[in-house]
Amino acid sequence: MSPARIAVVGGGPTGLSAAAVAAGAGAAVTLFDERDDLGGQLCYRAQAVVTEAGSPAIRPDEARTSLIAAAASAGAELRPGSLVTAAFSSRELLVLDAERVQRVRADAVVVATGSTDLPFPFAGSTLPGVFSARGLQILLNQWRVRPGKRFAIIGESEAADELAVDVLLAGGEVVWSGIAPGPFLAAEGEGGVEVLRVGNETHTVDVIAIAVGRQPDPALATAAGNPLAFAAALGGLAPVLDGRLASPVDRFFVAGDAAGVGSVATAVAEGRLAGISAAASLELASEDDVLQAIERGGEELAWRVAQREGASEHFTPPYRSGVSR
Amino acid sequence: MTESPMDDNAPGASRVLACRCEEILFEEVIAAVVAGARNVDDVKRRTRAGMGACQGIFCSPTIAAIVAQVTETPIALVAPMTTRPPTRPIPLEALAALARDTETNA
């Protein structure tokens, strides 16, 4: 009898960690990522990251290499360049790659699809030269293109600070950074950004980055019926999950940024937990293994569970207007 | 986003896009809420906001914030946009190939 199949969607730190653990438990694991390079955010962050709480920070490319190696050596099949465009509650995935579209059946699914940048609309925010934080980071660090010389960064967060350093490392200048209400901001220029007005101030810039935060992107799980709840501390709408990252949708698990925006260390810890939870749901791992992974994740994981459960409202599709609970 | 360009006196108020894929202005979203839209799906159906290439990934929080502010509802109580597959636009050719393969295997 062939081993139980676990599909991991997303090849960033979360997905790679889940794949390594699930494959190590004896499942037949296939990991899919829409990008041609595995590693997710580790492909384009330039500054040191912490992959496990209490450990020293390491270079993102080193973290990426070791996570990919761990998943591969555990026996997971790694499929970059493969977009999972649907995940039905029957645990059938629709996978699109350069050659074909394919139905893939799995016995359990781990959704590790990460997060996206939050919008922050203001007058002129669609002019050429206005970037989302992640878009600019990919351009600077992965493609080594500096789209201008004078940068404004909108947002006050660790991500905004990191981006400011990325700009400096690329030889750019941060002319203004901070946050102001939308009505006080305006980008202007002929054919592209030339100035950013902040209240009565005018700053001459050629690039504006919007770095106000990120939100979870668990779309595959949501489309399969996973309820959502609004948790501001996790970036907004996050999937409702139990303490072992199991979805109410049978044998679906969501982990990492897709379950709530957090750090790389959180992504790795939740990836491991989702991997072992998925394996345990197929009787390839014990309850003790799961409890160990929960404990290893520590207070951070428990805090995230509390954030999701503490939300005032759970939205279960089909959504109705007004309060539905 | 909380003090949004919905204030008529704010600079540039009428020029701000809530949904950039479909080019839907803030004022169109506000009008939809005033006309009865109470969640993100309602706004989507009335204005096309969220129906573009990004399928609402970028504009949903903005739309929800506008609904919350105009209806004076906490944003945590504004129902999200319904998500259905496919999660990204895919070529019709891909779906046709899938149908053909299914027929062949049947």
Coordinates of C-alpha atoms in Angstrom, one line a residue:
Chain A
M1 CA 0.0 0.0 0.0
S2 CA 1.4 3.4 -1.0
P3 CA 2.2 5.8 1.7
A4 CA -0.2 8.6 2.6
R5 CA 0.2 11.7 0.5
I6 CA 0.6 15.2 1.9
A7 CA 0.5 18.2 -0.4
V8 CA 2.3 21.3 0.9
V9 CA 1.4 24.5 -0.9
G10 CA 4.1 27.2 -0.6
G11 CA 7.8 26.7 -0.7
G12 CA 8.9 29.5 1.8
P13 CA 10.2 28.8 5.3
T14 CA 6.8 27.5 6.4
G15 CA 6.2 25.1 3.6
L16 CA 9.8 23.8 3.5
S17 CA 9.7 23.1 7.2
A18 CA 6.3 21.4 7.0
A19 CA 7.5 19.2 4.0
A20 CA 10.7 18.2 5.9
V21 CA 8.8 17.1 9.0
A22 CA 6.0 15.4 7.1
A23 CA 8.4 13.5 4.9
G24 CA 10.5 12.6 7.9
A25 CA 7.4 11.0 9.5
G26 CA 7.0 8.8 6.4
A27 CA 4.4 10.6 4.3
A28 CA 4.8 10.9 0.5
V29 CA 5.2 14.7 0.4
T30 CA 4.9 17.0 -2.7
L31 CA 5.7 20.7 -2.2
F32 CA 4.4 23.2 -4.7
D33 CA 5.5 26.8 -5.2
E34 CA 4.3 29.2 -7.9
R35 CA 7.7 30.8 -8.3
D36 CA 10.6 29.2 -10.1
D37 CA 12.8 29.6 -7.0
L38 CA 12.0 28.0 -3.7
G39 CA 12.5 29.9 -0.5
G40 CA 9.7 32.5 -0.6
Q41 CA 10.7 35.6 1.3
L42 CA 14.2 34.2 1.8
C43 CA 14.8 34.7 -1.9
Y44 CA 14.7 38.5 -1.6
R45 CA 15.4 39.6 2.0
A46 CA 19.0 40.9 2.3
Q47 CA 19.4 41.2 6.1
A48 CA 20.0 38.5 8.6
V49 CA 17.0 36.4 9.8
V50 CA 16.3 34.3 12.9
T51 CA 15.0 30.8 12.0
E52 CA 14.5 29.6 15.5
A53 CA 13.9 31.7 18.6
G54 CA 17.0 31.9 20.7
S55 CA 19.4 31.1 17.8
P56 CA 21.6 33.7 16.2
A57 CA 20.5 35.5 13.0
I58 CA 21.8 34.0 9.8
R59 CA 21.9 35.2 6.2
P60 CA 18.6 34.6 4.3
D61 CA 20.4 32.6 1.5
E62 CA 21.9 30.3 4.1
A63 CA 18.5 29.8 5.7
R64 CA 17.0 29.1 2.3
T65 CA 19.7 26.6 1.3
S66 CA 19.4 24.6 4.5
L67 CA 15.6 24.6 4.6
I68 CA 15.5 23.3 1.0
A69 CA 18.2 20.7 1.7
A70 CA 16.3 19.5 4.8
A71 CA 13.1 19.0 2.8
A72 CA 14.8 17.3 -0.1
S73 CA 16.9 15.0 2.1
A74 CA 13.8 14.0 4.1
G75 CA 12.4 12.8 0.8
A76 CA 9.9 15.5 -0.2
E77 CA 9.3 16.0 -3.9
L78 CA 9.9 19.7 -4.6
R79 CA 8.0 21.3 -7.5
P80 CA 8.8 24.9 -8.1
G81 CA 7.1 26.7 -11.0
S82 CA 3.8 25.0 -10.0
L83 CA 0.8 27.2 -9.2
V84 CA -1.9 25.5 -7.1
T85 CA -4.9 27.4 -8.3
A86 CA -7.5 25.5 -6.3
A87 CA -7.7 23.1 -3.4
F88 CA -11.1 21.5 -3.1
S89 CA -12.3 20.1 0.2
S90 CA -12.1 16.7 -1.3
R91 CA -8.3 17.4 -1.1
E92 CA -7.9 17.5 -4.8
L93 CA -5.6 20.3 -6.0
L94 CA -5.6 21.9 -9.4
V95 CA -1.9 22.5 -10.3
L96 CA -0.8 24.6 -13.2
D97 CA 2.8 24.6 -14.5
A98 CA 4.5 25.5 -17.7
E99 CA 3.4 22.4 -19.5
R100 CA 0.0 21.4 -18.2
V101 CA -2.8 21.7 -15.7
Q102 CA -3.1 18.7 -13.5
R103 CA -5.4 17.3 -10.8
V104 CA -3.4 16.1 -7.8
R105 CA -5.0 14.1 -5.0
A106 CA -3.7 14.3 -1.5
D107 CA -4.7 12.8 1.8
A108 CA -3.9 16.0 3.7
V109 CA -3.1 19.5 2.6
V110 CA -0.8 22.1 4.3
V111 CA -1.5 25.7 3.1
A112 CA 1.6 27.8 3.6
T113 CA 0.9 30.5 1.0
G114 CA 2.3 33.4 3.0
S115 CA 1.1 37.0 3.1
T116 CA 0.7 40.0 0.9
D117 CA 1.3 43.8 1.3
L118 CA -1.5 45.9 2.8
P119 CA -2.8 48.7 0.6
F120 CA -2.6 52.4 1.6
P121 CA -4.4 54.4 -1.0
F122 CA -3.8 58.2 -1.3
A123 CA -3.9 60.7 -4.1
G124 CA -1.4 59.7 -6.8
S125 CA -0.6 56.3 -5.2
T126 CA -1.0 54.5 -8.6
L127 CA 1.7 56.7 -10.3
P128 CA 4.7 54.8 -11.7
G129 CA 7.3 54.8 -9.0
V130 CA 5.0 53.9 -6.2
F131 CA 5.7 50.3 -5.0
S132 CA 4.5 48.0 -2.4
A133 CA 7.2 47.2 0.2
R134 CA 7.6 43.6 -1.0
G135 CA 7.6 44.6 -4.7
L136 CA 10.4 47.1 -4.1
Q137 CA 12.3 44.6 -1.9
I138 CA 12.2 42.0 -4.7
L139 CA 13.4 44.6 -7.3
L140 CA 16.3 45.7 -5.1
N141 CA 17.5 42.5 -3.6
Q142 CA 16.6 39.7 -6.1
W143 CA 16.8 41.6 -9.4
R144 CA 19.4 44.1 -8.2
V145 CA 17.6 47.0 -9.8
R146 CA 17.4 50.4 -8.0
P147 CA 14.4 52.1 -9.6
G148 CA 15.4 55.6 -8.5
K149 CA 17.7 57.6 -6.2
R150 CA 15.5 59.4 -3.7
F151 CA 13.1 57.2 -1.8
A152 CA 10.1 57.9 0.5
I153 CA 8.9 55.0 2.8
I154 CA 5.4 55.2 4.1
G155 CA 4.9 53.1 7.2
E156 CA 6.4 52.7 10.7
S157 CA 7.2 49.0 11.4
E158 CA 10.1 46.6 11.4
A159 CA 9.4 46.0 7.7
A160 CA 9.7 49.7 6.9
D161 CA 13.0 49.9 8.8
E162 CA 14.3 46.8 7.0
L163 CA 13.3 48.3 3.7
A164 CA 15.1 51.6 4.6
V165 CA 18.3 49.7 5.1
D166 CA 17.8 47.7 1.9
V167 CA 17.5 51.1 0.1
L168 CA 20.7 52.4 1.7
L169 CA 22.6 49.1 0.9
A170 CA 21.5 49.6 -2.8
G171 CA 22.9 53.1 -2.9
G172 CA 19.6 55.0 -2.5
E173 CA 18.7 57.8 -0.2
V174 CA 15.7 57.8 2.2
V175 CA 14.4 61.3 1.9
W176 CA 11.4 60.8 4.1
S177 CA 9.8 58.0 6.1
G178 CA 6.9 57.9 8.5
I179 CA 3.2 57.6 8.5
A180 CA 0.4 60.2 7.9
P181 CA -3.3 59.8 7.3
G182 CA -4.3 59.3 3.7
P183 CA -5.8 62.7 3.1
F184 CA -2.5 64.3 4.1
L185 CA -0.5 62.5 1.4
A186 CA -0.3 63.1 -2.3
A187 CA 2.2 61.9 -4.9
E188 CA 2.5 64.0 -8.0
G189 CA 4.5 64.0 -11.2
E190 CA 4.3 63.9 -15.0
G191 CA 4.4 60.2 -16.0
G192 CA 5.9 59.2 -12.7
V193 CA 6.6 60.2 -9.1
E194 CA 8.4 63.5 -8.8
V195 CA 7.3 64.7 -5.4
L196 CA 5.5 63.5 -2.3
R197 CA 3.5 66.0 -0.4
V198 CA 3.0 65.3 3.3
G199 CA 0.7 67.9 4.7
N200 CA 2.4 71.2 4.0
E201 CA 5.8 69.6 3.2
T202 CA 7.0 68.8 -0.3
H203 CA 9.7 66.1 -0.7
T204 CA 11.4 65.5 -4.0
V205 CA 11.5 61.8 -4.5
D206 CA 11.4 59.3 -7.4
V207 CA 10.3 56.2 -5.5
I208 CA 7.6 55.8 -2.9
A209 CA 7.3 52.5 -1.0
I210 CA 4.2 51.6 0.9
A211 CA 5.3 49.6 3.9
V212 CA 2.3 49.8 6.2
G213 CA 2.1 46.1 7.0
R214 CA 1.1 42.8 5.6
Q215 CA -2.0 40.5 5.7
P216 CA -2.4 36.8 5.6
D217 CA -3.2 35.1 2.3
P218 CA -4.9 31.8 3.1
A219 CA -7.0 31.9 -0.1
L220 CA -6.8 28.2 -0.9
A221 CA -8.1 27.3 2.5
T222 CA -10.7 30.0 2.5
A223 CA -12.0 28.8 -0.9
A224 CA -12.2 25.3 0.5
G225 CA -14.5 26.6 3.3
N226 CA -12.1 27.6 6.1
P227 CA -13.8 30.4 8.3
L228 CA -11.9 33.7 8.7
A229 CA -11.7 36.0 11.7
F230 CA -10.3 39.5 12.0
A231 CA -7.2 39.7 14.2
A232 CA -5.4 43.1 14.0
A233 CA -2.3 41.7 15.6
L234 CA -2.0 39.1 12.9
G235 CA -2.5 41.5 10.0
G236 CA -6.2 41.3 9.5
L237 CA -8.4 38.4 8.4
A238 CA -6.8 35.2 9.5
P239 CA -8.1 31.6 9.2
V240 CA -9.8 30.0 12.2
L241 CA -7.7 27.1 13.2
D242 CA -7.2 24.9 16.3
G243 CA -4.1 24.7 18.5
R244 CA -2.4 22.3 16.2
L245 CA -3.2 24.4 13.1
A246 CA -5.9 22.1 11.9
S247 CA -8.7 23.7 9.8
P248 CA -12.3 22.9 10.3
V249 CA -12.1 21.6 6.7
D250 CA -11.1 18.0 7.1
R251 CA -7.4 17.3 6.8
F252 CA -6.5 20.9 5.8
F253 CA -3.8 22.7 7.8
V254 CA -2.7 26.3 7.5
A255 CA 0.6 27.6 8.9
G256 CA 3.0 30.6 8.8
D257 CA 2.1 34.0 7.4
A258 CA -1.0 32.5 5.8
A259 CA -2.3 31.8 9.3
G260 CA -1.2 35.2 10.7
V261 CA 1.6 37.6 9.8
G262 CA 4.7 36.8 11.9
S263 CA 8.5 36.3 11.8
V264 CA 10.6 33.7 10.0
A265 CA 11.1 31.8 13.3
T266 CA 7.3 31.7 13.7
A267 CA 6.9 30.5 10.1
V268 CA 9.4 27.6 10.7
A269 CA 7.8 26.6 14.0
E270 CA 4.3 26.6 12.6
G271 CA 5.5 24.8 9.5
R272 CA 6.9 22.0 11.6
L273 CA 3.7 21.8 13.7
A274 CA 1.5 21.7 10.6
G275 CA 3.8 19.0 9.1
I276 CA 3.5 16.8 12.1
S277 CA -0.2 17.5 12.6
A278 CA -0.9 16.5 9.0
A279 CA 1.2 13.4 9.5
A280 CA -0.6 12.6 12.8
S281 CA -4.0 13.0 11.0
L282 CA -2.9 10.1 8.7
E283 CA -1.5 8.1 11.7
L284 CA 2.1 8.6 10.7
A285 CA 2.9 10.5 13.9
S286 CA 1.8 10.3 17.5
E287 CA -0.1 12.7 19.7
D288 CA 3.2 13.1 21.7
D289 CA 5.0 14.2 18.5
V290 CA 2.3 16.9 18.0
L291 CA 2.4 18.1 21.6
Q292 CA 6.2 18.3 21.3
A293 CA 6.0 20.5 18.3
I294 CA 3.4 22.7 20.0
E295 CA 5.7 23.0 23.0
R296 CA 8.7 23.7 20.8
G297 CA 6.8 26.6 19.2
G298 CA 6.5 28.1 22.6
E299 CA 4.5 31.2 23.7
E300 CA 4.5 32.7 20.3
L301 CA 2.4 29.9 18.8
A302 CA 0.1 29.9 21.8
W303 CA -0.3 33.7 21.5
R304 CA -1.2 33.4 17.8
V305 CA -3.9 30.7 18.7
A306 CA -5.3 33.2 21.2
Q307 CA -5.4 36.0 18.7
R308 CA -7.4 33.9 16.2
E309 CA -9.8 32.5 18.8
G310 CA -10.3 35.9 20.5
A311 CA -11.8 37.5 17.4
S312 CA -15.3 38.7 17.9
E313 CA -16.7 37.1 14.7
H314 CA -16.1 34.1 12.6
F315 CA -17.0 34.4 9.0
T316 CA -18.0 31.1 7.4
P317 CA -19.0 31.1 3.8
P318 CA -21.5 31.9 2.4
Y319 CA -21.1 35.3 4.0
R320 CA -24.2 37.3 4.9
S321 CA -24.4 41.1 5.3
G322 CA -24.1 42.2 8.9
V323 CA -23.3 40.1 11.9
S324 CA -23.6 36.5 11.1
R325 CA -22.9 34.7 14.4
Chain B
M1 CA -6.8 54.4 5.9
T2 CA -8.9 55.1 9.0
E3 CA -9.2 58.8 8.2
S4 CA -9.8 58.1 4.6
P5 CA -10.1 60.5 1.6
M6 CA -13.8 60.4 2.2
D7 CA -13.7 63.8 3.6
D8 CA -14.7 66.1 0.8
N9 CA -12.4 68.8 1.9
A10 CA -9.3 66.5 2.0
P11 CA -6.8 67.2 -0.8
G12 CA -7.2 64.8 -3.7
A13 CA -10.3 63.2 -2.1
S14 CA -12.0 62.5 -5.4
R15 CA -8.9 61.1 -7.2
V16 CA -8.1 58.2 -5.0
L17 CA -8.6 54.7 -6.3
A18 CA -10.0 52.0 -3.9
C19 CA -9.6 49.2 -6.5
R20 CA -6.7 49.8 -8.9
C21 CA -7.3 46.8 -11.1
E22 CA -10.8 47.9 -12.1
E23 CA -10.1 51.6 -11.4
I24 CA -12.9 52.1 -8.9
L25 CA -12.8 55.4 -7.0
F26 CA -13.3 55.8 -3.3
E27 CA -16.4 57.8 -4.1
E28 CA -18.0 54.9 -6.1
V29 CA -17.4 52.5 -3.1
I30 CA -18.9 55.1 -0.7
A31 CA -21.9 55.5 -3.0
A32 CA -22.4 51.7 -3.1
V33 CA -22.5 51.6 0.7
V34 CA -24.8 54.5 0.9
A35 CA -27.1 52.6 -1.5
G36 CA -27.1 49.6 0.8
A37 CA -23.9 47.6 0.4
R38 CA -23.1 46.1 3.9
N39 CA -20.1 43.9 3.2
V40 CA -17.2 43.5 0.7
D41 CA -19.2 41.2 -1.6
D42 CA -22.1 43.7 -1.8
V43 CA -19.7 46.4 -2.9
K44 CA -18.0 44.0 -5.4
R45 CA -21.3 43.2 -7.1
R46 CA -22.4 46.8 -7.3
T47 CA -19.0 48.3 -8.5
R48 CA -16.8 45.5 -9.8
A49 CA -14.2 46.4 -7.2
G50 CA -12.4 43.1 -6.5
M51 CA -13.2 41.5 -9.8
G52 CA -10.0 42.4 -11.5
A53 CA -6.7 40.6 -12.0
C54 CA -5.8 40.5 -8.3
Q55 CA -9.2 39.2 -7.3
G56 CA -9.4 41.5 -4.4
I57 CA -6.1 40.7 -2.7
F58 CA -5.1 44.3 -2.8
C59 CA -8.4 46.2 -2.4
S60 CA -10.4 44.1 0.0
P61 CA -9.0 45.7 3.2
T62 CA -9.7 49.2 1.7
I63 CA -13.2 48.3 0.8
A64 CA -13.9 46.7 4.2
A65 CA -12.5 49.9 5.9
I66 CA -14.8 52.1 3.8
V67 CA -17.8 49.9 4.7
A68 CA -16.8 50.0 8.3
Q69 CA -16.5 53.7 8.4
V70 CA -19.6 54.6 6.5
T71 CA -21.8 52.2 8.4
E72 CA -20.1 52.9 11.7
T73 CA -19.4 49.2 12.2
P74 CA -16.2 47.7 13.7
I75 CA -14.1 46.4 10.8
A76 CA -14.0 43.0 12.6
L77 CA -17.7 42.6 11.9
V78 CA -17.5 43.4 8.1
A79 CA -17.8 40.1 6.2
P80 CA -14.9 39.5 3.8
M81 CA -14.9 38.9 0.1
T82 CA -16.0 35.4 -0.9
T83 CA -13.0 33.5 -2.2
R84 CA -13.5 30.9 -5.0
P85 CA -11.1 29.0 -7.2
P86 CA -9.1 29.8 -9.3
T87 CA -7.0 31.9 -6.9
R88 CA -5.2 33.5 -9.8
P89 CA -6.4 34.2 -13.4
I90 CA -5.5 31.2 -15.5
P91 CA -5.8 30.7 -19.2
L92 CA -9.0 29.2 -20.5
E93 CA -6.7 26.9 -22.5
A94 CA -5.6 25.3 -19.2
L95 CA -9.2 24.5 -18.2
A96 CA -9.9 23.2 -21.6
A97 CA -6.9 20.9 -21.4
L98 CA -8.2 19.7 -18.1
A99 CA -11.6 18.9 -19.5
R100 CA -10.0 17.1 -22.5
D101 CA -7.8 15.0 -20.2
T102 CA -10.8 14.1 -18.0
E103 CA -12.7 13.0 -21.1
T104 CA -9.7 10.9 -22.3
N105 CA -9.3 9.2 -19.0
A106 CA -13.0 8.5 -18.5

